[in-house]
Coordinates of C-alpha atoms in Angstrom, one line a residue:
X36 CA 0.1 0.0 0.1
X37 CA 1.3 3.2 -0.9
X38 CA 1.6 6.2 1.5
X39 CA -0.5 9.3 1.1
X40 CA 1.7 12.2 2.2
X41 CA 0.4 15.8 2.8
X42 CA 3.3 18.4 2.5
X43 CA 2.7 21.8 3.2
X44 CA 4.6 25.0 3.6
X45 CA 3.3 26.2 6.8
X46 CA 4.0 29.4 9.0
X47 CA 4.8 29.1 12.7
X48 CA 1.1 30.0 13.4
X49 CA -0.3 27.2 11.4
X50 CA -1.3 28.9 8.1
X51 CA -0.8 27.3 4.9
X52 CA -2.6 29.9 2.9
X53 CA -0.1 31.4 0.7
X54 CA -2.1 34.3 -0.4
X55 CA -0.5 36.5 2.2
X56 CA 2.8 36.7 0.3
X57 CA 5.0 35.0 2.9
X58 CA 6.1 32.3 0.7
X59 CA 8.0 32.5 -2.6
X60 CA 8.8 29.0 -4.2
X61 CA 11.4 30.6 -6.6
X62 CA 13.2 32.3 -3.4
X63 CA 14.5 28.8 -2.6
X64 CA 17.4 29.0 -5.0
X65 CA 19.8 30.6 -2.7
X66 CA 23.0 29.2 -1.5
X67 CA 21.7 29.1 2.0
X68 CA 19.0 27.2 0.8
X69 CA 21.0 24.3 -0.6
X70 CA 20.1 22.0 2.2
X71 CA 16.4 22.7 1.9
X72 CA 16.5 22.0 -1.8
X73 CA 18.4 18.5 -1.3
X74 CA 15.5 17.6 1.0
X75 CA 12.8 18.7 -1.4
X76 CA 14.6 16.6 -4.0
X77 CA 14.8 13.6 -1.9
X78 CA 11.1 13.7 -1.4
X79 CA 10.3 14.3 -4.9
X80 CA 12.6 11.4 -5.8
X81 CA 10.4 9.2 -3.3
X82 CA 7.1 10.1 -4.9
X83 CA 5.8 9.0 -8.4
X84 CA 2.3 10.6 -7.9
X85 CA 1.2 14.2 -7.1
X86 CA -2.4 14.7 -6.1
X87 CA -4.2 17.9 -6.1
X88 CA -7.6 19.7 -6.1
X89 CA -8.6 21.7 -9.2
X90 CA -7.9 25.2 -7.9
X91 CA -4.4 24.4 -6.9
X92 CA -3.9 22.3 -10.1
X93 CA -5.0 25.3 -12.3
X94 CA -2.9 27.7 -10.4
X95 CA 0.1 25.1 -10.7
X96 CA -0.5 24.7 -14.4
X97 CA -0.6 28.4 -15.2
X98 CA 2.8 28.9 -13.4
X99 CA 5.2 26.0 -13.3
X100 CA 5.4 24.8 -17.0
X101 CA 6.3 28.5 -17.9
X102 CA 9.3 28.4 -15.6
X103 CA 12.2 28.0 -18.0
X104 CA 15.1 29.2 -15.5
X105 CA 13.8 27.3 -12.5
X106 CA 16.8 26.1 -10.4
X107 CA 14.7 24.5 -7.7
X108 CA 13.7 21.5 -9.6
X109 CA 9.9 21.8 -9.0
X110 CA 9.2 22.7 -12.4
X111 CA 10.8 19.5 -14.2
X112 CA 9.3 17.2 -11.3
X113 CA 5.9 18.8 -12.1
X114 CA 6.1 18.4 -15.7
X115 CA 7.2 14.8 -15.6
X116 CA 5.3 13.4 -12.6
X117 CA 1.8 11.8 -12.8
X118 CA -0.6 14.1 -11.7
X119 CA -4.0 13.4 -10.3
X120 CA -6.6 16.0 -9.9
X121 CA -9.9 15.6 -7.8
X122 CA -12.5 17.6 -9.5
X123 CA -16.3 17.0 -10.7
X124 CA -15.6 20.1 -13.2
X125 CA -12.3 19.6 -14.8
X126 CA -12.8 18.3 -18.4
X127 CA -9.4 19.0 -20.3
X128 CA -6.3 19.0 -17.9
X129 CA -4.0 20.5 -20.4
X130 CA -0.9 19.5 -18.4
X131 CA 0.3 15.8 -19.0
X132 CA 0.5 13.2 -17.5
X133 CA -2.7 13.9 -15.7
X134 CA -5.7 11.8 -14.6
X135 CA -9.0 13.5 -13.4
X136 CA -10.4 11.9 -10.5
X137 CA -14.3 12.3 -10.5
X138 CA -15.6 9.4 -8.2
X139 CA -16.1 9.6 -4.4
X140 CA -13.1 10.6 -2.8
X141 CA -12.6 7.5 -0.4
X142 CA -13.0 5.3 -3.4
X143 CA -10.5 7.0 -5.8
X144 CA -7.9 7.8 -3.0
X145 CA -8.0 4.0 -2.1
X146 CA -7.7 2.7 -5.3
X147 CA -4.7 4.9 -6.0
X148 CA -2.9 4.0 -2.7
X149 CA -3.6 0.3 -3.8
X150 CA -2.1 0.7 -6.9
X151 CA 1.6 -0.1 -7.4
X152 CA 4.2 2.6 -6.9
X153 CA 5.9 5.2 -4.6
X154 CA 4.3 7.8 -2.3
X155 CA 1.5 10.0 -3.5
X156 CA 2.2 13.7 -2.4
X157 CA -0.5 16.3 -2.0
X158 CA 0.2 19.8 -1.4
X159 CA -1.7 23.1 -1.3
X160 CA -5.3 22.1 -2.1
X161 CA -6.6 22.9 1.5
X162 CA -10.3 21.8 0.7
X163 CA -9.1 18.5 -0.7
X164 CA -6.5 18.2 2.2
X165 CA -9.4 18.7 4.8
X166 CA -11.4 15.8 3.2
X167 CA -8.5 13.6 3.1
X168 CA -7.8 14.2 6.9
X169 CA -11.6 14.0 7.5
X170 CA -11.6 10.5 5.7
X171 CA -8.6 9.2 7.4
X172 CA -6.7 8.8 4.3
X173 CA -3.3 10.8 5.4
X174 CA -0.4 8.4 6.2
X175 CA 2.1 11.2 7.1
X176 CA 2.1 14.9 7.2
X177 CA 5.6 16.8 6.0
X178 CA 5.2 20.3 7.3
X179 CA 8.0 22.8 6.0
X180 CA 7.8 25.4 8.9
X181 CA 8.7 29.0 7.9
X182 CA 10.0 31.3 10.4
X183 CA 7.0 33.8 9.7
X184 CA 3.8 34.7 11.5
X185 CA 1.2 35.0 8.9
X186 CA -1.5 36.2 11.2
X187 CA -4.3 35.1 9.0
X188 CA -5.2 32.7 6.4
X189 CA -6.3 28.7 6.0
X190 CA -4.8 26.8 8.6
X191 CA -4.1 23.0 8.1
X192 CA -6.0 22.1 11.6
X193 CA -8.6 24.1 13.0
X194 CA -9.3 27.6 12.8
X195 CA -11.9 27.0 9.9
X196 CA -13.5 23.9 11.1
X197 CA -11.3 21.3 10.0
X198 CA -10.6 18.9 12.7
X199 CA -7.1 17.3 12.7
X200 CA -6.2 13.8 13.4
X201 CA -5.9 12.5 17.1
X202 CA -2.4 11.8 18.2
X203 CA 0.4 11.9 15.8
X204 CA 4.0 10.5 16.0
X205 CA 7.0 12.5 15.2
X206 CA 9.0 10.9 12.7
X207 CA 11.6 13.5 12.0
X208 CA 12.5 17.2 12.9
X209 CA 15.1 18.7 10.6
X210 CA 16.1 22.2 10.6
X211 CA 17.6 23.9 7.6
X212 CA 20.1 26.9 7.5
X213 CA 17.4 29.4 6.4
X214 CA 15.5 28.9 9.6
X215 CA 12.9 26.6 8.0
X216 CA 12.2 23.3 9.9
X217 CA 11.0 20.0 8.5
X218 CA 8.5 18.3 11.0
X219 CA 7.4 14.8 9.7
X220 CA 4.4 13.2 11.4
X221 CA 3.1 9.8 11.0
X222 CA -0.8 9.5 11.3

């Protein structure tokens, strides 16, 4: 059975909503970010499926394929990885290789987790992530905690009615030179 891993960039006050401008993925190319970039590459290499909701998918589709000078490796990864979009309305993904998942969430994700392969990673997609948490489908949380206080915005757990899982087990805590800390929790 494959693991479903929620990977989020998160502020120290628990905000994952990036609309406040506190996170810039292209700013991760600097020299003092090399250890963070290596960790991100390691996680990308362990995954062969990228799961997302429609809104996040469309935002990424409008940005990452156009990044010709991306030094982070994110663009190359997203252009080649098998993408799965949970949507009842998306008709033409327009970014291959992509499969649109239209069926009941539990059925679709259980089938995806049961298929051969490596990790399945979901990032952003707060509505989808909250539904995955509520359905008990998340195996691991990888939280890249940034040394900022966002103040407001959507949160991974609580704050907007989304209940979190009861009892997580810390699997790893790794600080990076930039001040970002990776916290990995198993559900």
